[in-house]
């Protein structure tokens, strides 16, 4: 009688473990001003968190929470370092827009410098993360004297892999502490 209910619960737990969590960060600057948006998305369509630059919330400070958060962040940092970041996928890494200064030669020099910095960023990210798509369309505008750009990065983490990674390195740290 309860067997179908148990199977449904087990199926939901398995689906929840293998779902992806996406964190999208978008930074926009232009003549209107500077704004940012941070979104947390599950299953690529279900938004669980959205923070925009004009809606800032103040956090309450807790005494015990800082210690726990520090321990968890330490475990995550250690796990990422040992795994070399390959548990986190960078789905999209994009910079689009235009820039302009008064001198055309300065525009060309800035464009070359930006391309070099972009390539260094792509090499660094592809070495430390699983890197999928990148787009660079940040060009000099010789007609207008305005600068506008949009920077977007989307991180994707499979929850099951992240939990396994954290559990493994937490157990290793406990074992190392007992042997010392």
mmCIF file with all atom_site columns, C-alpha atoms in Angstrom:
data_model
loop_
_atom_site.group_PDB
_atom_site.id
_atom_site.type_symbol
_atom_site.label_atom_id
_atom_site.label_alt_id
_atom_site.label_comp_id
_atom_site.label_asym_id
_atom_site.label_entity_id
_atom_site.label_seq_id
_atom_site.pdbx_PDB_ins_code
_atom_site.Cartn_x
_atom_site.Cartn_y
_atom_site.Cartn_z
_atom_site.occupancy
_atom_site.B_iso_or_equiv
_atom_site.pdbx_formal_charge
_atom_site.auth_seq_id
_atom_site.auth_comp_id
_atom_site.auth_asym_id
_atom_site.auth_atom_id
_atom_site.pdbx_PDB_model_num
ATOM 1   C CA . UNK A 1 1   ? 0.000  0.000  0.000   1.00 0.00 ? 1   UNK A CA 1
ATOM 2   C CA . UNK A 1 2   ? 2.764  2.456  0.859   1.00 0.00 ? 2   UNK A CA 1
ATOM 3   C CA . UNK A 1 3   ? 5.204  1.098  -1.719  1.00 0.00 ? 3   UNK A CA 1
ATOM 4   C CA . UNK A 1 4   ? 4.202  3.507  -4.566  1.00 0.00 ? 4   UNK A CA 1
ATOM 5   C CA . UNK A 1 5   ? 4.561  6.457  -2.190  1.00 0.00 ? 5   UNK A CA 1
ATOM 6   C CA . UNK A 1 6   ? 8.032  5.296  -1.149  1.00 0.00 ? 6   UNK A CA 1
ATOM 7   C CA . UNK A 1 7   ? 9.057  4.853  -4.806  1.00 0.00 ? 7   UNK A CA 1
ATOM 8   C CA . UNK A 1 8   ? 7.786  8.364  -5.637  1.00 0.00 ? 8   UNK A CA 1
ATOM 9   C CA . UNK A 1 9   ? 9.746  9.879  -2.752  1.00 0.00 ? 9   UNK A CA 1
ATOM 10  C CA . UNK A 1 10  ? 12.912 8.003  -3.751  1.00 0.00 ? 10  UNK A CA 1
ATOM 11  C CA . UNK A 1 11  ? 12.456 9.129  -7.368  1.00 0.00 ? 11  UNK A CA 1
ATOM 12  C CA . UNK A 1 12  ? 12.043 12.761 -6.269  1.00 0.00 ? 12  UNK A CA 1
ATOM 13  C CA . UNK A 1 13  ? 15.198 12.557 -4.146  1.00 0.00 ? 13  UNK A CA 1
ATOM 14  C CA . UNK A 1 14  ? 17.186 11.084 -7.052  1.00 0.00 ? 14  UNK A CA 1
ATOM 15  C CA . UNK A 1 15  ? 15.916 13.783 -9.424  1.00 0.00 ? 15  UNK A CA 1
ATOM 16  C CA . UNK A 1 16  ? 16.746 16.484 -6.871  1.00 0.00 ? 16  UNK A CA 1
ATOM 17  C CA . UNK A 1 17  ? 20.296 15.173 -6.469  1.00 0.00 ? 17  UNK A CA 1
ATOM 18  C CA . UNK A 1 18  ? 21.028 15.117 -10.188 1.00 0.00 ? 18  UNK A CA 1
ATOM 19  C CA . UNK A 1 19  ? 19.587 18.518 -10.990 1.00 0.00 ? 19  UNK A CA 1
ATOM 20  C CA . UNK A 1 20  ? 21.806 21.438 -11.892 1.00 0.00 ? 20  UNK A CA 1
ATOM 21  C CA . UNK A 1 21  ? 22.066 24.673 -9.995  1.00 0.00 ? 21  UNK A CA 1
ATOM 22  C CA . UNK A 1 22  ? 22.949 27.648 -12.185 1.00 0.00 ? 22  UNK A CA 1
ATOM 23  C CA . UNK A 1 23  ? 24.256 30.920 -10.822 1.00 0.00 ? 23  UNK A CA 1
ATOM 24  C CA . UNK A 1 24  ? 24.057 33.747 -13.340 1.00 0.00 ? 24  UNK A CA 1
ATOM 25  C CA . UNK A 1 25  ? 25.897 37.026 -12.752 1.00 0.00 ? 25  UNK A CA 1
ATOM 26  C CA . UNK A 1 26  ? 25.274 39.949 -15.089 1.00 0.00 ? 26  UNK A CA 1
ATOM 27  C CA . UNK A 1 27  ? 27.013 43.309 -14.805 1.00 0.00 ? 27  UNK A CA 1
ATOM 28  C CA . UNK A 1 28  ? 25.859 46.188 -17.031 1.00 0.00 ? 28  UNK A CA 1
ATOM 29  C CA . UNK A 1 29  ? 27.404 49.642 -17.348 1.00 0.00 ? 29  UNK A CA 1
ATOM 30  C CA . UNK A 1 30  ? 26.325 52.419 -19.659 1.00 0.00 ? 30  UNK A CA 1
ATOM 31  C CA . UNK A 1 31  ? 24.997 55.937 -19.840 1.00 0.00 ? 31  UNK A CA 1
ATOM 32  C CA . UNK A 1 32  ? 22.119 54.993 -17.491 1.00 0.00 ? 32  UNK A CA 1
ATOM 33  C CA . UNK A 1 33  ? 24.525 53.889 -14.782 1.00 0.00 ? 33  UNK A CA 1
ATOM 34  C CA . UNK A 1 34  ? 25.899 50.666 -13.396 1.00 0.00 ? 34  UNK A CA 1
ATOM 35  C CA . UNK A 1 35  ? 23.693 47.729 -12.432 1.00 0.00 ? 35  UNK A CA 1
ATOM 36  C CA . UNK A 1 36  ? 24.085 44.062 -11.610 1.00 0.00 ? 36  UNK A CA 1
ATOM 37  C CA . UNK A 1 37  ? 21.854 41.027 -11.346 1.00 0.00 ? 37  UNK A CA 1
ATOM 38  C CA . UNK A 1 38  ? 22.569 37.714 -9.612  1.00 0.00 ? 38  UNK A CA 1
ATOM 39  C CA . UNK A 1 39  ? 20.180 34.823 -10.254 1.00 0.00 ? 39  UNK A CA 1
ATOM 40  C CA . UNK A 1 40  ? 19.990 31.297 -8.892  1.00 0.00 ? 40  UNK A CA 1
ATOM 41  C CA . UNK A 1 41  ? 18.202 28.900 -11.246 1.00 0.00 ? 41  UNK A CA 1
ATOM 42  C CA . UNK A 1 42  ? 17.322 25.206 -10.940 1.00 0.00 ? 42  UNK A CA 1
ATOM 43  C CA . UNK A 1 43  ? 16.497 23.040 -13.975 1.00 0.00 ? 43  UNK A CA 1
ATOM 44  C CA . UNK A 1 44  ? 17.442 26.003 -16.227 1.00 0.00 ? 44  UNK A CA 1
ATOM 45  C CA . UNK A 1 45  ? 13.975 27.575 -15.830 1.00 0.00 ? 45  UNK A CA 1
ATOM 46  C CA . UNK A 1 46  ? 12.960 27.662 -12.162 1.00 0.00 ? 46  UNK A CA 1
ATOM 47  C CA . UNK A 1 47  ? 14.276 30.816 -10.513 1.00 0.00 ? 47  UNK A CA 1
ATOM 48  C CA . UNK A 1 48  ? 15.012 30.353 -6.820  1.00 0.00 ? 48  UNK A CA 1
ATOM 49  C CA . UNK A 1 49  ? 16.918 33.582 -6.137  1.00 0.00 ? 49  UNK A CA 1
ATOM 50  C CA . UNK A 1 50  ? 17.292 36.980 -7.794  1.00 0.00 ? 50  UNK A CA 1
ATOM 51  C CA . UNK A 1 51  ? 19.240 39.923 -6.474  1.00 0.00 ? 51  UNK A CA 1
ATOM 52  C CA . UNK A 1 52  ? 19.279 43.190 -8.392  1.00 0.00 ? 52  UNK A CA 1
ATOM 53  C CA . UNK A 1 53  ? 21.446 46.225 -7.758  1.00 0.00 ? 53  UNK A CA 1
ATOM 54  C CA . UNK A 1 54  ? 18.557 48.458 -6.719  1.00 0.00 ? 54  UNK A CA 1
ATOM 55  C CA . UNK A 1 55  ? 17.092 46.008 -4.170  1.00 0.00 ? 55  UNK A CA 1
ATOM 56  C CA . UNK A 1 56  ? 19.668 45.631 -1.452  1.00 0.00 ? 56  UNK A CA 1
ATOM 57  C CA . UNK A 1 57  ? 18.776 43.695 1.676   1.00 0.00 ? 57  UNK A CA 1
ATOM 58  C CA . UNK A 1 58  ? 20.606 44.071 4.950   1.00 0.00 ? 58  UNK A CA 1
ATOM 59  C CA . UNK A 1 59  ? 21.738 40.894 6.657   1.00 0.00 ? 59  UNK A CA 1
ATOM 60  C CA . UNK A 1 60  ? 21.453 40.288 10.341  1.00 0.00 ? 60  UNK A CA 1
ATOM 61  C CA . UNK A 1 61  ? 24.765 39.521 11.967  1.00 0.00 ? 61  UNK A CA 1
ATOM 62  C CA . UNK A 1 62  ? 24.908 36.370 14.055  1.00 0.00 ? 62  UNK A CA 1
ATOM 63  C CA . UNK A 1 63  ? 27.760 35.246 16.256  1.00 0.00 ? 63  UNK A CA 1
ATOM 64  C CA . UNK A 1 64  ? 27.616 31.499 15.564  1.00 0.00 ? 64  UNK A CA 1
ATOM 65  C CA . UNK A 1 65  ? 26.783 31.820 11.884  1.00 0.00 ? 65  UNK A CA 1
ATOM 66  C CA . UNK A 1 66  ? 30.149 33.334 10.995  1.00 0.00 ? 66  UNK A CA 1
ATOM 67  C CA . UNK A 1 67  ? 32.053 30.334 12.381  1.00 0.00 ? 67  UNK A CA 1
ATOM 68  C CA . UNK A 1 68  ? 29.851 27.800 10.575  1.00 0.00 ? 68  UNK A CA 1
ATOM 69  C CA . UNK A 1 69  ? 29.978 29.776 7.322   1.00 0.00 ? 69  UNK A CA 1
ATOM 70  C CA . UNK A 1 70  ? 33.767 30.018 7.641   1.00 0.00 ? 70  UNK A CA 1
ATOM 71  C CA . UNK A 1 71  ? 34.084 26.254 8.096   1.00 0.00 ? 71  UNK A CA 1
ATOM 72  C CA . UNK A 1 72  ? 31.809 25.502 5.153   1.00 0.00 ? 72  UNK A CA 1
ATOM 73  C CA . UNK A 1 73  ? 33.622 27.984 2.908   1.00 0.00 ? 73  UNK A CA 1
ATOM 74  C CA . UNK A 1 74  ? 36.937 26.456 4.003   1.00 0.00 ? 74  UNK A CA 1
ATOM 75  C CA . UNK A 1 75  ? 35.747 22.978 3.051   1.00 0.00 ? 75  UNK A CA 1
ATOM 76  C CA . UNK A 1 76  ? 34.488 24.278 -0.310  1.00 0.00 ? 76  UNK A CA 1
ATOM 77  C CA . UNK A 1 77  ? 37.764 26.106 -0.964  1.00 0.00 ? 77  UNK A CA 1
ATOM 78  C CA . UNK A 1 78  ? 39.831 23.019 -0.136  1.00 0.00 ? 78  UNK A CA 1
ATOM 79  C CA . UNK A 1 79  ? 37.620 20.752 -2.224  1.00 0.00 ? 79  UNK A CA 1
ATOM 80  C CA . UNK A 1 80  ? 37.822 23.131 -5.192  1.00 0.00 ? 80  UNK A CA 1
ATOM 81  C CA . UNK A 1 81  ? 41.593 23.405 -4.884  1.00 0.00 ? 81  UNK A CA 1
ATOM 82  C CA . UNK A 1 82  ? 42.144 19.641 -4.760  1.00 0.00 ? 82  UNK A CA 1
ATOM 83  C CA . UNK A 1 83  ? 39.626 18.937 -7.509  1.00 0.00 ? 83  UNK A CA 1
ATOM 84  C CA . UNK A 1 84  ? 41.070 21.853 -9.515  1.00 0.00 ? 84  UNK A CA 1
ATOM 85  C CA . UNK A 1 85  ? 37.595 23.371 -9.915  1.00 0.00 ? 85  UNK A CA 1
ATOM 86  C CA . UNK A 1 86  ? 36.370 20.837 -12.461 1.00 0.00 ? 86  UNK A CA 1
ATOM 87  C CA . UNK A 1 87  ? 33.173 20.205 -10.488 1.00 0.00 ? 87  UNK A CA 1
ATOM 88  C CA . UNK A 1 88  ? 31.998 23.691 -11.440 1.00 0.00 ? 88  UNK A CA 1
ATOM 89  C CA . UNK A 1 89  ? 31.127 24.328 -15.076 1.00 0.00 ? 89  UNK A CA 1
ATOM 90  C CA . UNK A 1 90  ? 31.218 27.755 -16.651 1.00 0.00 ? 90  UNK A CA 1
ATOM 91  C CA . UNK A 1 91  ? 28.340 27.631 -19.079 1.00 0.00 ? 91  UNK A CA 1
ATOM 92  C CA . UNK A 1 92  ? 28.636 31.138 -20.477 1.00 0.00 ? 92  UNK A CA 1
ATOM 93  C CA . UNK A 1 93  ? 31.364 33.756 -20.264 1.00 0.00 ? 93  UNK A CA 1
ATOM 94  C CA . UNK A 1 94  ? 30.455 36.833 -22.282 1.00 0.00 ? 94  UNK A CA 1
ATOM 95  C CA . UNK A 1 95  ? 31.495 40.468 -22.727 1.00 0.00 ? 95  UNK A CA 1
ATOM 96  C CA . UNK A 1 96  ? 29.602 42.593 -25.235 1.00 0.00 ? 96  UNK A CA 1
ATOM 97  C CA . UNK A 1 97  ? 29.369 46.299 -25.899 1.00 0.00 ? 97  UNK A CA 1
ATOM 98  C CA . UNK A 1 98  ? 31.281 49.280 -27.217 1.00 0.00 ? 98  UNK A CA 1
ATOM 99  C CA . UNK A 1 99  ? 33.849 51.706 -25.873 1.00 0.00 ? 99  UNK A CA 1
ATOM 100 C CA . UNK A 1 100 ? 35.211 54.991 -27.101 1.00 0.00 ? 100 UNK A CA 1
ATOM 101 C CA . UNK A 1 101 ? 37.747 57.641 -26.191 1.00 0.00 ? 101 UNK A CA 1
ATOM 102 C CA . UNK A 1 102 ? 38.574 60.816 -28.117 1.00 0.00 ? 102 UNK A CA 1
ATOM 103 C CA . UNK A 1 103 ? 41.596 59.459 -29.966 1.00 0.00 ? 103 UNK A CA 1
ATOM 104 C CA . UNK A 1 104 ? 41.270 56.671 -32.581 1.00 0.00 ? 104 UNK A CA 1
ATOM 105 C CA . UNK A 1 105 ? 44.779 55.392 -31.877 1.00 0.00 ? 105 UNK A CA 1
ATOM 106 C CA . UNK A 1 106 ? 43.975 55.144 -28.162 1.00 0.00 ? 106 UNK A CA 1
ATOM 107 C CA . UNK A 1 107 ? 40.836 53.164 -29.084 1.00 0.00 ? 107 UNK A CA 1
ATOM 108 C CA . UNK A 1 108 ? 42.956 50.704 -31.061 1.00 0.00 ? 108 UNK A CA 1
ATOM 109 C CA . UNK A 1 109 ? 45.495 50.325 -28.249 1.00 0.00 ? 109 UNK A CA 1
ATOM 110 C CA . UNK A 1 110 ? 42.720 49.802 -25.687 1.00 0.00 ? 110 UNK A CA 1
ATOM 111 C CA . UNK A 1 111 ? 41.073 47.228 -27.951 1.00 0.00 ? 111 UNK A CA 1
ATOM 112 C CA . UNK A 1 112 ? 44.339 45.263 -28.172 1.00 0.00 ? 112 UNK A CA 1
ATOM 113 C CA . UNK A 1 113 ? 44.767 45.427 -24.409 1.00 0.00 ? 113 UNK A CA 1
ATOM 114 C CA . UNK A 1 114 ? 41.212 44.244 -23.791 1.00 0.00 ? 114 UNK A CA 1
ATOM 115 C CA . UNK A 1 115 ? 41.670 41.312 -26.204 1.00 0.00 ? 115 UNK A CA 1
ATOM 116 C CA . UNK A 1 116 ? 44.851 40.266 -24.378 1.00 0.00 ? 116 UNK A CA 1
ATOM 117 C CA . UNK A 1 117 ? 43.124 40.450 -20.967 1.00 0.00 ? 117 UNK A CA 1
ATOM 118 C CA . UNK A 1 118 ? 40.175 38.460 -22.334 1.00 0.00 ? 118 UNK A CA 1
ATOM 119 C CA . UNK A 1 119 ? 42.454 35.702 -23.615 1.00 0.00 ? 119 UNK A CA 1
ATOM 120 C CA . UNK A 1 120 ? 44.257 35.487 -20.268 1.00 0.00 ? 120 UNK A CA 1
ATOM 121 C CA . UNK A 1 121 ? 40.885 35.225 -18.500 1.00 0.00 ? 121 UNK A CA 1
ATOM 122 C CA . UNK A 1 122 ? 39.711 32.491 -20.899 1.00 0.00 ? 122 UNK A CA 1
ATOM 123 C CA . UNK A 1 123 ? 42.955 30.517 -20.444 1.00 0.00 ? 123 UNK A CA 1
ATOM 124 C CA . UNK A 1 124 ? 42.782 30.800 -16.655 1.00 0.00 ? 124 UNK A CA 1
ATOM 125 C CA . UNK A 1 125 ? 39.124 29.765 -16.488 1.00 0.00 ? 125 UNK A CA 1
ATOM 126 C CA . UNK A 1 126 ? 39.543 26.874 -18.916 1.00 0.00 ? 126 UNK A CA 1
ATOM 127 C CA . UNK A 1 127 ? 42.463 25.579 -16.826 1.00 0.00 ? 127 UNK A CA 1
ATOM 128 C CA . UNK A 1 128 ? 40.599 25.699 -13.522 1.00 0.00 ? 128 UNK A CA 1
ATOM 129 C CA . UNK A 1 129 ? 36.987 25.047 -14.558 1.00 0.00 ? 129 UNK A CA 1
ATOM 130 C CA . UNK A 1 130 ? 35.076 23.069 -17.149 1.00 0.00 ? 130 UNK A CA 1
ATOM 131 C CA . UNK A 1 131 ? 34.572 25.790 -19.728 1.00 0.00 ? 131 UNK A CA 1
ATOM 132 C CA . UNK A 1 132 ? 31.806 25.618 -22.327 1.00 0.00 ? 132 UNK A CA 1
ATOM 133 C CA . UNK A 1 133 ? 31.021 28.872 -24.169 1.00 0.00 ? 133 UNK A CA 1
ATOM 134 C CA . UNK A 1 134 ? 32.698 32.245 -24.393 1.00 0.00 ? 134 UNK A CA 1
ATOM 135 C CA . UNK A 1 135 ? 31.802 35.327 -26.399 1.00 0.00 ? 135 UNK A CA 1
ATOM 136 C CA . UNK A 1 136 ? 33.800 38.516 -26.811 1.00 0.00 ? 136 UNK A CA 1
ATOM 137 C CA . UNK A 1 137 ? 32.124 41.360 -28.691 1.00 0.00 ? 137 UNK A CA 1
ATOM 138 C CA . UNK A 1 138 ? 33.575 44.462 -26.997 1.00 0.00 ? 138 UNK A CA 1
ATOM 139 C CA . UNK A 1 139 ? 34.617 46.711 -29.861 1.00 0.00 ? 139 UNK A CA 1
ATOM 140 C CA . UNK A 1 140 ? 35.717 50.330 -30.231 1.00 0.00 ? 140 UNK A CA 1
ATOM 141 C CA . UNK A 1 141 ? 33.069 52.741 -31.501 1.00 0.00 ? 141 UNK A CA 1
ATOM 142 C CA . UNK A 1 142 ? 34.686 55.382 -33.681 1.00 0.00 ? 142 UNK A CA 1
ATOM 143 C CA . UNK A 1 143 ? 31.368 57.144 -34.459 1.00 0.00 ? 143 UNK A CA 1
ATOM 144 C CA . UNK A 1 144 ? 29.901 57.812 -31.019 1.00 0.00 ? 144 UNK A CA 1
ATOM 145 C CA . UNK A 1 145 ? 31.608 58.908 -27.829 1.00 0.00 ? 145 UNK A CA 1
ATOM 146 C CA . UNK A 1 146 ? 29.986 56.496 -25.370 1.00 0.00 ? 146 UNK A CA 1
ATOM 147 C CA . UNK A 1 147 ? 30.896 53.367 -23.483 1.00 0.00 ? 147 UNK A CA 1
ATOM 148 C CA . UNK A 1 148 ? 28.421 50.594 -22.791 1.00 0.00 ? 148 UNK A CA 1
ATOM 149 C CA . UNK A 1 149 ? 29.098 46.984 -21.889 1.00 0.00 ? 149 UNK A CA 1
ATOM 150 C CA . UNK A 1 150 ? 27.433 43.869 -20.561 1.00 0.00 ? 150 UNK A CA 1
ATOM 151 C CA . UNK A 1 151 ? 29.446 41.192 -18.750 1.00 0.00 ? 151 UNK A CA 1
ATOM 152 C CA . UNK A 1 152 ? 27.733 37.874 -18.074 1.00 0.00 ? 152 UNK A CA 1
ATOM 153 C CA . UNK A 1 153 ? 28.957 34.645 -16.489 1.00 0.00 ? 153 UNK A CA 1
ATOM 154 C CA . UNK A 1 154 ? 26.894 31.547 -15.704 1.00 0.00 ? 154 UNK A CA 1
ATOM 155 C CA . UNK A 1 155 ? 28.211 28.880 -13.316 1.00 0.00 ? 155 UNK A CA 1
ATOM 156 C CA . UNK A 1 156 ? 26.587 25.430 -13.252 1.00 0.00 ? 156 UNK A CA 1
ATOM 157 C CA . UNK A 1 157 ? 26.986 22.851 -10.487 1.00 0.00 ? 157 UNK A CA 1
ATOM 158 C CA . UNK A 1 158 ? 25.412 19.390 -10.396 1.00 0.00 ? 158 UNK A CA 1
ATOM 159 C CA . UNK A 1 159 ? 24.220 19.087 -6.811  1.00 0.00 ? 159 UNK A CA 1
ATOM 160 C CA . UNK A 1 160 ? 25.063 15.376 -6.454  1.00 0.00 ? 160 UNK A CA 1
ATOM 161 C CA . UNK A 1 161 ? 28.678 15.921 -7.564  1.00 0.00 ? 161 UNK A CA 1
ATOM 162 C CA . UNK A 1 162 ? 29.062 18.894 -5.254  1.00 0.00 ? 162 UNK A CA 1
ATOM 163 C CA . UNK A 1 163 ? 27.707 16.954 -2.276  1.00 0.00 ? 163 UNK A CA 1
ATOM 164 C CA . UNK A 1 164 ? 29.990 13.998 -3.021  1.00 0.00 ? 164 UNK A CA 1
ATOM 165 C CA . UNK A 1 165 ? 32.984 16.308 -3.329  1.00 0.00 ? 165 UNK A CA 1
ATOM 166 C CA . UNK A 1 166 ? 32.209 18.091 -0.058  1.00 0.00 ? 166 UNK A CA 1
ATOM 167 C CA . UNK A 1 167 ? 31.570 14.836 1.814   1.00 0.00 ? 167 UNK A CA 1
ATOM 168 C CA . UNK A 1 168 ? 34.789 13.295 0.526   1.00 0.00 ? 168 UNK A CA 1
ATOM 169 C CA . UNK A 1 169 ? 37.002 16.181 1.573   1.00 0.00 ? 169 UNK A CA 1
ATOM 170 C CA . UNK A 1 170 ? 35.184 16.624 4.872   1.00 0.00 ? 170 UNK A CA 1
ATOM 171 C CA . UNK A 1 171 ? 35.879 12.952 5.673   1.00 0.00 ? 171 UNK A CA 1
ATOM 172 C CA . UNK A 1 172 ? 39.512 13.331 4.581   1.00 0.00 ? 172 UNK A CA 1
ATOM 173 C CA . UNK A 1 173 ? 39.933 16.351 6.847   1.00 0.00 ? 173 UNK A CA 1
ATOM 174 C CA . UNK A 1 174 ? 38.436 14.431 9.795   1.00 0.00 ? 174 UNK A CA 1
ATOM 175 C CA . UNK A 1 175 ? 40.729 11.450 9.148   1.00 0.00 ? 175 UNK A CA 1
ATOM 176 C CA . UNK A 1 176 ? 43.794 13.720 8.849   1.00 0.00 ? 176 UNK A CA 1
ATOM 177 C CA . UNK A 1 177 ? 42.904 15.472 12.126  1.00 0.00 ? 177 UNK A CA 1
ATOM 178 C CA . UNK A 1 178 ? 42.649 12.127 13.964  1.00 0.00 ? 178 UNK A CA 1
ATOM 179 C CA . UNK A 1 179 ? 46.037 10.914 12.702  1.00 0.00 ? 179 UNK A CA 1
ATOM 180 C CA . UNK A 1 180 ? 47.793 14.124 13.753  1.00 0.00 ? 180 UNK A CA 1
#
